[in-house]
């Protein structure tokens, strides 16, 4: 069984989801305009990948198409997990957005680089660097999502 919770947060919308066996937890924080930060922890693999696909769909349905996946707490990611990440990139790109990865562990970074995936999934040393790399909305605008929580 998957646990979901959603509540308004200072920067917009916060949503947490965890798969039934606790292998993957995804915290979504909408920060502004079309940008969402998704913090992943646990394992991303063929079993938990469906959950991340659901979270990406949740974001895309709310026109949050620039996604930063903070993977600093991701323990493992296998080939099936890489397919989920590239699928997320393709979906966001098709909607005019992008997926960035923040703080990938050396093993994940090596896997992505060996496959040439850093061309589609820009890699950043930490969340702050990823946030600096994405376009910011004009000062004085507030396009935050404040409702629509499931």
Short mmCIF file of N, CA, C and O in Angstrom, two decimals:
data_model
loop_
_atom_site.label_atom_id
_atom_site.label_comp_id
_atom_site.label_asym_id
_atom_site.label_seq_id
_atom_site.Cartn_x
_atom_site.Cartn_y
_atom_site.Cartn_z
N UNK A 1 0.83 -1.18 0.00
CA UNK A 1 0.00 0.00 0.00
C UNK A 1 0.88 1.24 0.00
O UNK A 1 1.88 1.29 0.69
N UNK A 2 0.50 2.24 -0.74
CA UNK A 2 1.26 3.48 -0.83
C UNK A 2 0.63 4.52 0.06
O UNK A 2 -0.58 4.70 0.07
N UNK A 3 1.46 5.22 0.82
CA UNK A 3 0.99 6.31 1.66
C UNK A 3 1.15 7.62 0.90
O UNK A 3 2.16 7.84 0.27
N UNK A 4 0.15 8.48 0.96
CA UNK A 4 0.22 9.80 0.35
C UNK A 4 -0.24 10.82 1.36
O UNK A 4 -1.15 10.58 2.14
N UNK A 5 0.37 11.98 1.33
CA UNK A 5 -0.16 13.11 2.08
C UNK A 5 0.18 14.36 1.28
O UNK A 5 1.19 14.40 0.59
N UNK A 6 -0.67 15.33 1.35
CA UNK A 6 -0.41 16.59 0.66
C UNK A 6 -0.96 17.71 1.51
O UNK A 6 -2.02 17.59 2.12
N UNK A 7 -0.21 18.78 1.57
CA UNK A 7 -0.64 19.91 2.37
C UNK A 7 0.00 21.18 1.81
O UNK A 7 1.07 21.11 1.21
N UNK A 8 -0.65 22.32 1.98
CA UNK A 8 -0.02 23.55 1.54
C UNK A 8 1.27 23.79 2.33
O UNK A 8 1.35 23.46 3.50
N UNK A 9 2.27 24.30 1.68
CA UNK A 9 3.53 24.63 2.33
C UNK A 9 3.89 26.06 1.99
O UNK A 9 3.31 26.65 1.09
N UNK A 10 4.86 26.61 2.70
CA UNK A 10 5.23 28.01 2.50
C UNK A 10 5.58 28.29 1.05
O UNK A 10 5.26 29.33 0.52
N UNK A 11 6.24 27.36 0.36
CA UNK A 11 6.65 27.59 -1.02
C UNK A 11 5.65 27.06 -2.02
O UNK A 11 5.93 26.99 -3.19
N UNK A 12 4.48 26.65 -1.59
CA UNK A 12 3.50 26.12 -2.52
C UNK A 12 2.90 24.84 -2.00
O UNK A 12 2.16 24.84 -1.04
N UNK A 13 3.25 23.73 -2.60
CA UNK A 13 2.62 22.45 -2.28
C UNK A 13 3.67 21.48 -1.79
O UNK A 13 4.76 21.39 -2.34
N UNK A 14 3.34 20.75 -0.74
CA UNK A 14 4.22 19.70 -0.25
C UNK A 14 3.46 18.39 -0.34
O UNK A 14 2.30 18.32 0.05
N UNK A 15 4.10 17.39 -0.88
CA UNK A 15 3.46 16.07 -1.00
C UNK A 15 4.52 15.03 -0.67
O UNK A 15 5.64 15.10 -1.15
N UNK A 16 4.14 14.06 0.15
CA UNK A 16 5.04 12.96 0.49
C UNK A 16 4.37 11.66 0.11
O UNK A 16 3.19 11.46 0.36
N UNK A 17 5.12 10.78 -0.51
CA UNK A 17 4.61 9.46 -0.87
C UNK A 17 5.69 8.44 -0.55
O UNK A 17 6.87 8.69 -0.70
N UNK A 18 5.24 7.29 -0.07
CA UNK A 18 6.16 6.21 0.25
C UNK A 18 5.52 4.92 -0.22
O UNK A 18 4.35 4.69 0.01
N UNK A 19 6.33 4.06 -0.87
CA UNK A 19 5.74 2.81 -1.32
C UNK A 19 5.51 1.88 -0.14
O UNK A 19 6.00 2.10 0.96
N UNK A 20 4.72 0.85 -0.36
CA UNK A 20 4.27 -0.03 0.70
C UNK A 20 5.36 -0.69 1.50
O UNK A 20 5.24 -0.88 2.70
N UNK A 21 6.47 -1.06 0.86
CA UNK A 21 7.52 -1.71 1.62
C UNK A 21 8.60 -0.74 2.06
O UNK A 21 9.62 -1.14 2.60
N UNK A 22 8.36 0.56 1.85
CA UNK A 22 9.27 1.58 2.34
C UNK A 22 10.58 1.68 1.59
O UNK A 22 11.53 2.26 2.11
N UNK A 23 10.64 1.16 0.35
CA UNK A 23 11.90 1.21 -0.36
C UNK A 23 12.18 2.57 -1.00
O UNK A 23 13.33 2.90 -1.24
N UNK A 24 11.15 3.36 -1.26
CA UNK A 24 11.35 4.68 -1.86
C UNK A 24 10.40 5.68 -1.22
O UNK A 24 9.21 5.41 -1.09
N UNK A 25 10.95 6.80 -0.83
CA UNK A 25 10.15 7.91 -0.33
C UNK A 25 10.42 9.10 -1.23
O UNK A 25 11.57 9.37 -1.58
N UNK A 26 9.36 9.80 -1.61
CA UNK A 26 9.48 10.99 -2.46
C UNK A 26 8.74 12.13 -1.78
O UNK A 26 7.56 12.03 -1.50
N UNK A 27 9.46 13.20 -1.52
CA UNK A 27 8.88 14.42 -0.97
C UNK A 27 8.90 15.48 -2.06
O UNK A 27 9.96 15.81 -2.59
N UNK A 28 7.73 15.99 -2.40
CA UNK A 28 7.61 17.01 -3.45
C UNK A 28 7.34 18.34 -2.79
O UNK A 28 6.41 18.49 -2.00
N UNK A 29 8.17 19.32 -3.12
CA UNK A 29 7.96 20.68 -2.66
C UNK A 29 7.94 21.57 -3.89
O UNK A 29 8.90 21.60 -4.65
N UNK A 30 6.83 22.26 -4.07
CA UNK A 30 6.74 23.19 -5.20
C UNK A 30 7.32 24.50 -4.73
O UNK A 30 6.88 25.06 -3.73
N UNK A 31 8.30 25.00 -5.41
CA UNK A 31 8.95 26.22 -4.96
C UNK A 31 8.50 27.47 -5.69
O UNK A 31 8.35 28.50 -5.07
N UNK A 32 8.29 27.40 -6.98
CA UNK A 32 7.76 28.56 -7.72
C UNK A 32 7.42 28.17 -9.15
O UNK A 32 7.90 27.17 -9.66
N UNK A 33 6.58 28.99 -9.73
CA UNK A 33 6.26 28.89 -11.15
C UNK A 33 6.09 27.43 -11.57
O UNK A 33 5.21 26.76 -11.10
N UNK A 34 6.93 26.92 -12.43
CA UNK A 34 6.81 25.54 -12.95
C UNK A 34 7.83 24.61 -12.33
O UNK A 34 8.05 23.51 -12.82
N UNK A 35 8.48 25.02 -11.24
CA UNK A 35 9.56 24.26 -10.63
C UNK A 35 9.09 23.48 -9.41
O UNK A 35 8.40 24.02 -8.55
N UNK A 36 9.47 22.22 -9.35
CA UNK A 36 9.23 21.40 -8.16
C UNK A 36 10.53 20.70 -7.80
O UNK A 36 11.28 20.27 -8.68
N UNK A 37 10.79 20.59 -6.51
CA UNK A 37 11.91 19.83 -6.00
C UNK A 37 11.35 18.53 -5.44
O UNK A 37 10.42 18.55 -4.64
N UNK A 38 11.89 17.42 -5.90
CA UNK A 38 11.48 16.10 -5.42
C UNK A 38 12.68 15.48 -4.74
O UNK A 38 13.70 15.21 -5.39
N UNK A 39 12.58 15.28 -3.44
CA UNK A 39 13.66 14.66 -2.68
C UNK A 39 13.37 13.17 -2.57
O UNK A 39 12.33 12.77 -2.06
N UNK A 40 14.31 12.37 -3.07
CA UNK A 40 14.15 10.93 -3.07
C UNK A 40 15.06 10.30 -2.03
O UNK A 40 16.20 10.72 -1.86
N UNK A 41 14.53 9.29 -1.35
CA UNK A 41 15.37 8.51 -0.43
C UNK A 41 14.98 7.05 -0.56
O UNK A 41 13.84 6.72 -0.90
N UNK A 42 15.93 6.17 -0.32
CA UNK A 42 15.68 4.74 -0.42
C UNK A 42 16.25 4.18 -1.71
O UNK A 42 17.32 4.58 -2.15
N UNK A 43 15.51 3.26 -2.31
CA UNK A 43 15.96 2.55 -3.52
C UNK A 43 15.04 2.86 -4.70
O UNK A 43 13.83 2.79 -4.56
N UNK A 44 15.65 3.16 -5.84
CA UNK A 44 14.90 3.35 -7.07
C UNK A 44 15.23 2.18 -7.98
O UNK A 44 16.37 2.03 -8.43
N UNK A 45 14.24 1.31 -8.19
CA UNK A 45 14.45 0.10 -8.97
C UNK A 45 13.17 -0.28 -9.69
O UNK A 45 12.21 0.51 -9.72
N UNK A 46 13.14 -1.46 -10.25
CA UNK A 46 11.97 -1.92 -11.00
C UNK A 46 10.72 -2.03 -10.15
O UNK A 46 9.60 -1.90 -10.65
N UNK A 47 10.88 -2.25 -8.87
CA UNK A 47 9.73 -2.38 -7.98
C UNK A 47 9.20 -1.01 -7.55
O UNK A 47 8.00 -0.77 -7.53
N UNK A 48 10.10 -0.10 -7.23
CA UNK A 48 9.66 1.22 -6.74
C UNK A 48 9.52 2.25 -7.85
O UNK A 48 9.00 3.34 -7.63
N UNK A 49 9.99 1.93 -9.07
CA UNK A 49 9.96 2.89 -10.16
C UNK A 49 8.57 3.40 -10.50
O UNK A 49 8.39 4.56 -10.85
N UNK A 50 7.56 2.54 -10.37
CA UNK A 50 6.18 2.96 -10.67
C UNK A 50 5.78 4.13 -9.77
O UNK A 50 5.02 5.00 -10.17
N UNK A 51 6.29 4.12 -8.56
CA UNK A 51 5.93 5.18 -7.62
C UNK A 51 6.48 6.53 -8.09
O UNK A 51 5.78 7.54 -8.07
N UNK A 52 7.75 6.55 -8.52
CA UNK A 52 8.32 7.81 -9.01
C UNK A 52 7.59 8.25 -10.27
O UNK A 52 7.34 9.45 -10.45
N UNK A 53 7.20 7.33 -11.13
CA UNK A 53 6.41 7.71 -12.31
C UNK A 53 5.12 8.41 -11.89
O UNK A 53 4.71 9.39 -12.51
N UNK A 54 4.48 7.91 -10.84
CA UNK A 54 3.26 8.54 -10.34
C UNK A 54 3.51 9.94 -9.81
O UNK A 54 2.71 10.86 -10.03
N UNK A 55 4.62 10.12 -9.12
CA UNK A 55 4.97 11.44 -8.59
C UNK A 55 5.25 12.41 -9.73
O UNK A 55 4.81 13.56 -9.70
N UNK A 56 5.97 11.94 -10.75
CA UNK A 56 6.24 12.79 -11.93
C UNK A 56 4.92 13.17 -12.60
O UNK A 56 4.70 14.33 -12.96
N UNK A 57 4.02 12.20 -12.76
CA UNK A 57 2.71 12.49 -13.34
C UNK A 57 1.93 13.50 -12.53
O UNK A 57 1.26 14.38 -13.08
N UNK A 58 2.01 13.39 -11.21
CA UNK A 58 1.37 14.34 -10.29
C UNK A 58 1.88 15.76 -10.57
O UNK A 58 1.10 16.71 -10.66
N UNK A 59 3.19 15.88 -10.73
CA UNK A 59 3.78 17.20 -11.00
C UNK A 59 3.37 17.72 -12.38
O UNK A 59 2.95 18.87 -12.53
N UNK A 60 3.48 16.86 -13.40
CA UNK A 60 3.16 17.30 -14.75
C UNK A 60 1.69 17.70 -14.88
O UNK A 60 1.37 18.65 -15.61
N UNK A 61 0.81 17.03 -14.16
CA UNK A 61 -0.61 17.38 -14.20
C UNK A 61 -0.86 18.77 -13.62
O UNK A 61 -1.88 19.39 -13.89
N UNK A 62 0.07 19.27 -12.82
CA UNK A 62 -0.03 20.60 -12.22
C UNK A 62 0.87 21.61 -12.93
O UNK A 62 1.16 22.67 -12.41
N UNK A 63 1.33 21.24 -14.15
CA UNK A 63 2.19 22.07 -14.98
C UNK A 63 3.51 22.40 -14.28
O UNK A 63 4.10 23.45 -14.51
N UNK A 64 3.96 21.50 -13.42
CA UNK A 64 5.28 21.62 -12.81
C UNK A 64 6.22 20.79 -13.67
O UNK A 64 6.33 19.58 -13.51
N UNK A 65 6.86 21.44 -14.63
CA UNK A 65 7.60 20.71 -15.66
C UNK A 65 9.11 20.87 -15.54
O UNK A 65 9.85 20.26 -16.31
N UNK A 66 9.57 21.69 -14.62
CA UNK A 66 10.99 21.80 -14.33
C UNK A 66 11.18 21.13 -12.98
O UNK A 66 10.74 21.64 -11.95
N UNK A 67 11.79 19.95 -13.01
CA UNK A 67 11.91 19.15 -11.80
C UNK A 67 13.36 19.01 -11.40
O UNK A 67 14.22 18.70 -12.24
N UNK A 68 13.62 19.24 -10.15
CA UNK A 68 14.93 18.95 -9.58
C UNK A 68 14.75 17.74 -8.69
O UNK A 68 13.98 17.79 -7.72
N UNK A 69 15.41 16.66 -9.04
CA UNK A 69 15.38 15.46 -8.21
C UNK A 69 16.60 15.50 -7.31
O UNK A 69 17.74 15.36 -7.77
N UNK A 70 16.36 15.72 -6.03
CA UNK A 70 17.43 15.72 -5.04
C UNK A 70 17.65 14.27 -4.63
O UNK A 70 16.82 13.70 -3.91
N UNK A 71 18.73 13.69 -5.09
CA UNK A 71 18.97 12.26 -4.90
C UNK A 71 20.07 11.98 -3.87
O UNK A 71 20.61 10.88 -3.82
N UNK A 72 20.37 12.97 -3.04
CA UNK A 72 21.46 12.79 -2.07
C UNK A 72 21.21 11.62 -1.12
O UNK A 72 22.14 10.99 -0.65
N UNK A 73 19.94 11.31 -0.84
CA UNK A 73 19.61 10.22 0.09
C UNK A 73 19.17 8.95 -0.63
O UNK A 73 18.68 8.02 0.01
N UNK A 74 19.34 8.90 -1.94
CA UNK A 74 19.00 7.70 -2.70
C UNK A 74 20.10 6.67 -2.47
O UNK A 74 21.27 6.92 -2.77
N UNK A 75 19.72 5.53 -1.92
CA UNK A 75 20.70 4.49 -1.58
C UNK A 75 21.20 3.75 -2.80
O UNK A 75 22.40 3.51 -2.95
N UNK A 76 20.27 3.34 -3.67
CA UNK A 76 20.64 2.62 -4.88
C UNK A 76 19.72 3.00 -6.02
O UNK A 76 18.59 3.45 -5.81
N UNK A 77 20.22 2.81 -7.23
CA UNK A 77 19.42 3.00 -8.44
C UNK A 77 19.94 2.00 -9.45
O UNK A 77 21.13 1.99 -9.77
N UNK A 78 19.05 1.13 -9.93
CA UNK A 78 19.46 0.13 -10.92
C UNK A 78 19.06 0.59 -12.32
O UNK A 78 18.60 1.71 -12.52
N UNK A 79 19.23 -0.31 -13.29
CA UNK A 79 18.92 0.04 -14.67
C UNK A 79 17.46 0.44 -14.86
O UNK A 79 17.14 1.37 -15.60
N UNK A 80 16.56 -0.26 -14.17
CA UNK A 80 15.14 0.10 -14.26
C UNK A 80 14.91 1.51 -13.71
O UNK A 80 14.11 2.27 -14.25
N UNK A 81 15.62 1.86 -12.66
CA UNK A 81 15.53 3.22 -12.11
C UNK A 81 16.03 4.25 -13.10
O UNK A 81 15.45 5.34 -13.22
N UNK A 82 17.10 3.92 -13.83
CA UNK A 82 17.61 4.84 -14.86
C UNK A 82 16.56 5.06 -15.94
O UNK A 82 16.40 6.18 -16.44
N UNK A 83 15.82 4.01 -16.28
CA UNK A 83 14.74 4.15 -17.29
C UNK A 83 13.66 5.10 -16.78
O UNK A 83 13.11 5.89 -17.56
N UNK A 84 13.35 5.04 -15.51
CA UNK A 84 12.36 5.96 -14.95
C UNK A 84 12.87 7.39 -15.05
O UNK A 84 12.12 8.30 -15.43
N UNK A 85 14.14 7.60 -14.73
CA UNK A 85 14.72 8.95 -14.80
C UNK A 85 14.72 9.49 -16.22
O UNK A 85 14.36 10.65 -16.46
N UNK A 86 15.09 8.65 -17.19
CA UNK A 86 15.10 9.13 -18.58
C UNK A 86 13.68 9.36 -19.09
O UNK A 86 13.44 10.28 -19.87
N UNK A 87 12.74 8.54 -18.65
CA UNK A 87 11.34 8.76 -19.02
C UNK A 87 10.81 10.07 -18.45
O UNK A 87 10.07 10.80 -19.11
N UNK A 88 11.22 10.38 -17.22
CA UNK A 88 10.82 11.66 -16.60
C UNK A 88 11.38 12.82 -17.41
O UNK A 88 10.68 13.81 -17.67
N UNK A 89 12.64 12.68 -17.82
CA UNK A 89 13.26 13.73 -18.62
C UNK A 89 12.51 13.93 -19.94
O UNK A 89 12.22 15.06 -20.34
N UNK A 90 12.16 12.83 -20.61
CA UNK A 90 11.45 12.92 -21.88
C UNK A 90 10.08 13.58 -21.69
O UNK A 90 9.68 14.44 -22.49
N UNK A 91 9.37 13.21 -20.63
CA UNK A 91 8.05 13.79 -20.37
C UNK A 91 8.12 15.28 -20.10
O UNK A 91 7.32 16.07 -20.62
N UNK A 92 9.08 15.68 -19.27
CA UNK A 92 9.23 17.10 -18.96
C UNK A 92 9.68 17.90 -20.17
O UNK A 92 9.18 19.00 -20.43
N UNK A 93 10.62 17.35 -20.93
CA UNK A 93 11.11 18.04 -22.13
C UNK A 93 9.98 18.24 -23.13
O UNK A 93 9.88 19.31 -23.75
N UNK A 94 9.12 17.25 -23.29
CA UNK A 94 8.00 17.36 -24.21
C UNK A 94 7.05 18.48 -23.81
O UNK A 94 6.34 19.02 -24.66
N UNK A 95 7.04 18.83 -22.53
CA UNK A 95 6.17 19.90 -22.05
C UNK A 95 6.93 21.22 -21.85
O UNK A 95 6.46 22.13 -21.18
N UNK A 96 8.14 21.30 -22.41
CA UNK A 96 8.92 22.53 -22.33
C UNK A 96 9.73 22.67 -21.06
O UNK A 96 10.23 23.75 -20.76
N UNK A 97 9.90 21.59 -20.32
CA UNK A 97 10.64 21.64 -19.07
C UNK A 97 11.91 20.82 -19.13
O UNK A 97 12.46 20.56 -20.20
N UNK A 98 12.36 20.38 -17.96
CA UNK A 98 13.59 19.60 -17.85
C UNK A 98 13.64 18.93 -16.49
O UNK A 98 12.92 19.33 -15.56
N UNK A 99 14.49 17.92 -16.39
CA UNK A 99 14.77 17.27 -15.12
C UNK A 99 16.25 17.46 -14.82
O UNK A 99 17.10 17.23 -15.68
N UNK A 100 16.56 17.90 -13.61
CA UNK A 100 17.93 18.06 -13.14
C UNK A 100 18.12 17.13 -11.95
O UNK A 100 17.20 16.96 -11.14
N UNK A 101 19.31 16.57 -11.81
CA UNK A 101 19.63 15.73 -10.66
C UNK A 101 20.60 16.46 -9.75
O UNK A 101 21.65 16.93 -10.19
N UNK A 102 20.24 16.54 -8.48
CA UNK A 102 21.08 17.20 -7.49
C UNK A 102 21.71 16.17 -6.57
O UNK A 102 21.03 15.27 -6.08
N UNK A 103 23.00 16.29 -6.37
CA UNK A 103 23.77 15.50 -5.40
C UNK A 103 23.75 14.00 -5.65
O UNK A 103 23.57 13.22 -4.72
N UNK A 104 23.95 13.56 -6.91
CA UNK A 104 24.01 12.11 -7.12
C UNK A 104 25.27 11.53 -6.48
O UNK A 104 26.33 12.14 -6.53
N UNK A 105 25.13 10.35 -5.88
CA UNK A 105 26.27 9.65 -5.30
C UNK A 105 27.24 9.28 -6.42
O UNK A 105 26.85 9.19 -7.59
N UNK A 106 28.51 9.07 -6.09
CA UNK A 106 29.49 8.75 -7.14
C UNK A 106 29.08 7.57 -8.03
O UNK A 106 29.29 7.62 -9.24
N UNK A 107 28.50 6.53 -7.46
CA UNK A 107 28.11 5.37 -8.27
C UNK A 107 27.01 5.74 -9.26
O UNK A 107 27.06 5.36 -10.43
N UNK A 108 25.99 6.50 -8.82
CA UNK A 108 24.92 6.92 -9.71
C UNK A 108 25.46 7.86 -10.79
O UNK A 108 25.12 7.73 -11.97
N UNK A 109 26.32 8.77 -10.40
CA UNK A 109 26.92 9.69 -11.37
C UNK A 109 27.69 8.91 -12.43
O UNK A 109 27.58 9.20 -13.63
N UNK A 110 28.43 7.89 -12.00
CA UNK A 110 29.21 7.07 -12.94
C UNK A 110 28.28 6.30 -13.88
O UNK A 110 28.57 6.20 -15.09
N UNK A 111 27.18 5.76 -13.36
CA UNK A 111 26.22 5.04 -14.21
C UNK A 111 25.64 5.97 -15.26
O UNK A 111 25.54 5.62 -16.44
N UNK A 112 25.23 7.16 -14.85
CA UNK A 112 24.62 8.12 -15.77
C UNK A 112 25.62 8.56 -16.84
O UNK A 112 25.28 8.64 -18.03
N UNK A 113 26.84 8.82 -16.41
CA UNK A 113 27.87 9.28 -17.34
C UNK A 113 28.26 8.17 -18.32
O UNK A 113 28.43 8.43 -19.51
N UNK A 114 28.38 6.93 -17.82
CA UNK A 114 28.74 5.81 -18.69
C UNK A 114 27.71 5.59 -19.79
O UNK A 114 28.06 5.20 -20.91
N UNK A 115 26.46 5.89 -19.49
CA UNK A 115 25.38 5.73 -20.48
C UNK A 115 25.15 7.00 -21.30
O UNK A 115 24.29 7.02 -22.17
N UNK A 116 25.88 8.07 -21.00
CA UNK A 116 25.70 9.34 -21.71
C UNK A 116 24.43 10.07 -21.32
O UNK A 116 23.97 10.97 -22.04
N UNK A 117 23.85 9.73 -20.19
CA UNK A 117 22.55 10.30 -19.80
C UNK A 117 22.66 11.70 -19.20
O UNK A 117 21.64 12.38 -19.07
N UNK A 118 23.87 12.13 -18.86
CA UNK A 118 24.02 13.48 -18.31
C UNK A 118 23.64 14.54 -19.34
O UNK A 118 23.36 15.69 -18.98
N UNK A 119 23.55 14.16 -20.62
CA UNK A 119 23.10 15.10 -21.66
C UNK A 119 21.62 15.42 -21.49
O UNK A 119 21.16 16.50 -21.85
N UNK A 120 20.85 14.46 -20.97
CA UNK A 120 19.41 14.62 -20.80
C UNK A 120 19.02 14.91 -19.35
O UNK A 120 17.93 15.41 -19.09
N UNK A 121 19.90 14.56 -18.44
CA UNK A 121 19.67 14.74 -17.01
C UNK A 121 20.87 15.50 -16.44
O UNK A 121 21.84 14.89 -15.97
N UNK A 122 20.85 16.83 -16.52
CA UNK A 122 21.98 17.60 -16.00
C UNK A 122 22.26 17.25 -14.54
O UNK A 122 21.34 17.13 -13.73
N UNK A 123 23.55 17.08 -14.23
CA UNK A 123 23.98 16.70 -12.89
C UNK A 123 24.55 17.91 -12.17
O UNK A 123 25.31 18.69 -12.74
N UNK A 124 24.18 18.04 -10.89
CA UNK A 124 24.65 19.16 -10.07
C UNK A 124 25.19 18.60 -8.75
O UNK A 124 24.66 17.62 -8.23
N UNK A 125 26.21 19.26 -8.23
CA UNK A 125 26.84 18.77 -7.01
C UNK A 125 25.92 18.78 -5.80
O UNK A 125 26.05 17.96 -4.90
N UNK A 126 25.00 19.74 -5.76
CA UNK A 126 24.08 19.83 -4.62
C UNK A 126 22.80 20.55 -5.06
O UNK A 126 22.70 21.03 -6.19
N UNK A 127 21.85 20.62 -4.15
CA UNK A 127 20.56 21.23 -4.47
C UNK A 127 20.71 22.70 -4.81
O UNK A 127 20.07 23.21 -5.73
N UNK A 128 21.54 23.41 -4.09
CA UNK A 128 21.73 24.84 -4.34
C UNK A 128 22.24 25.08 -5.76
O UNK A 128 21.79 26.00 -6.44
N UNK A 129 23.19 24.26 -6.21
CA UNK A 129 23.72 24.40 -7.57
C UNK A 129 22.63 24.12 -8.60
O UNK A 129 22.54 24.82 -9.62
N UNK A 130 21.79 23.13 -8.34
CA UNK A 130 20.69 22.83 -9.27
C UNK A 130 19.70 23.98 -9.31
O UNK A 130 19.23 24.36 -10.40
N UNK A 131 19.38 24.54 -8.17
CA UNK A 131 18.45 25.68 -8.13
C UNK A 131 19.02 26.88 -8.88
O UNK A 131 18.28 27.60 -9.56
N UNK A 132 20.31 27.10 -8.77
CA UNK A 132 20.93 28.21 -9.51
C UNK A 132 20.90 27.97 -11.02
O UNK A 132 20.89 28.92 -11.80
N UNK A 133 20.88 26.71 -11.44
CA UNK A 133 20.95 26.38 -12.87
C UNK A 133 19.62 26.53 -13.59
O UNK A 133 19.60 26.62 -14.81
N UNK A 134 18.52 26.54 -12.86
CA UNK A 134 17.22 26.64 -13.53
C UNK A 134 16.77 28.09 -13.56
O UNK A 134 17.08 28.87 -12.66
N UNK A 135 16.02 28.47 -14.59
CA UNK A 135 15.54 29.85 -14.70
C UNK A 135 14.62 30.20 -13.53
O UNK A 135 13.81 29.38 -13.09
N UNK A 136 14.76 31.41 -13.04
CA UNK A 136 13.93 31.89 -11.94
C UNK A 136 12.83 32.78 -12.50
O UNK A 136 13.02 33.46 -13.51
N UNK A 137 11.65 32.82 -11.84
CA UNK A 137 10.58 33.68 -12.32
C UNK A 137 10.93 35.15 -12.07
O UNK A 137 11.76 35.45 -11.22
N UNK A 138 10.30 36.06 -12.80
CA UNK A 138 10.54 37.48 -12.56
C UNK A 138 10.18 37.86 -11.13
O UNK A 138 9.26 37.29 -10.54
N UNK A 139 10.92 38.80 -10.57
CA UNK A 139 10.66 39.27 -9.21
C UNK A 139 9.26 39.87 -9.15
O UNK A 139 8.82 40.56 -10.06
N UNK A 140 8.55 39.56 -8.06
CA UNK A 140 7.22 40.12 -7.87
C UNK A 140 6.11 39.24 -8.39
O UNK A 140 4.94 39.59 -8.27
N UNK A 141 6.44 38.08 -8.97
CA UNK A 141 5.40 37.18 -9.43
C UNK A 141 5.26 36.05 -8.42
O UNK A 141 6.20 35.69 -7.75
N UNK A 142 4.07 35.51 -8.34
CA UNK A 142 3.83 34.39 -7.45
C UNK A 142 2.86 33.45 -8.13
O UNK A 142 1.67 33.65 -8.09
N UNK A 143 3.43 32.45 -8.79
CA UNK A 143 2.61 31.46 -9.48
C UNK A 143 2.53 30.16 -8.69
O UNK A 143 2.33 29.10 -9.24
N UNK A 144 2.70 30.25 -7.38
CA UNK A 144 2.73 29.05 -6.56
C UNK A 144 1.41 28.31 -6.59
O UNK A 144 0.34 28.90 -6.67
N UNK A 145 1.49 26.99 -6.52
CA UNK A 145 0.31 26.14 -6.39
C UNK A 145 -0.07 26.16 -4.92
O UNK A 145 0.73 25.85 -4.07
N UNK A 146 -1.30 26.55 -4.63
CA UNK A 146 -1.73 26.59 -3.24
C UNK A 146 -2.90 25.66 -2.96
O UNK A 146 -3.35 25.55 -1.86
N UNK A 147 -3.37 25.00 -3.99
CA UNK A 147 -4.42 24.03 -3.77
C UNK A 147 -4.23 22.90 -4.77
O UNK A 147 -3.23 22.82 -5.43
N UNK A 148 -5.21 22.03 -4.86
CA UNK A 148 -5.10 20.92 -5.79
C UNK A 148 -4.46 19.71 -5.16
O UNK A 148 -4.14 18.75 -5.82
N UNK A 149 -4.23 19.76 -3.85
CA UNK A 149 -3.63 18.62 -3.16
C UNK A 149 -4.59 17.45 -3.20
O UNK A 149 -5.77 17.60 -3.06
N UNK A 150 -4.02 16.28 -3.39
CA UNK A 150 -4.83 15.07 -3.41
C UNK A 150 -4.77 14.41 -2.06
O UNK A 150 -3.81 14.45 -1.38
#
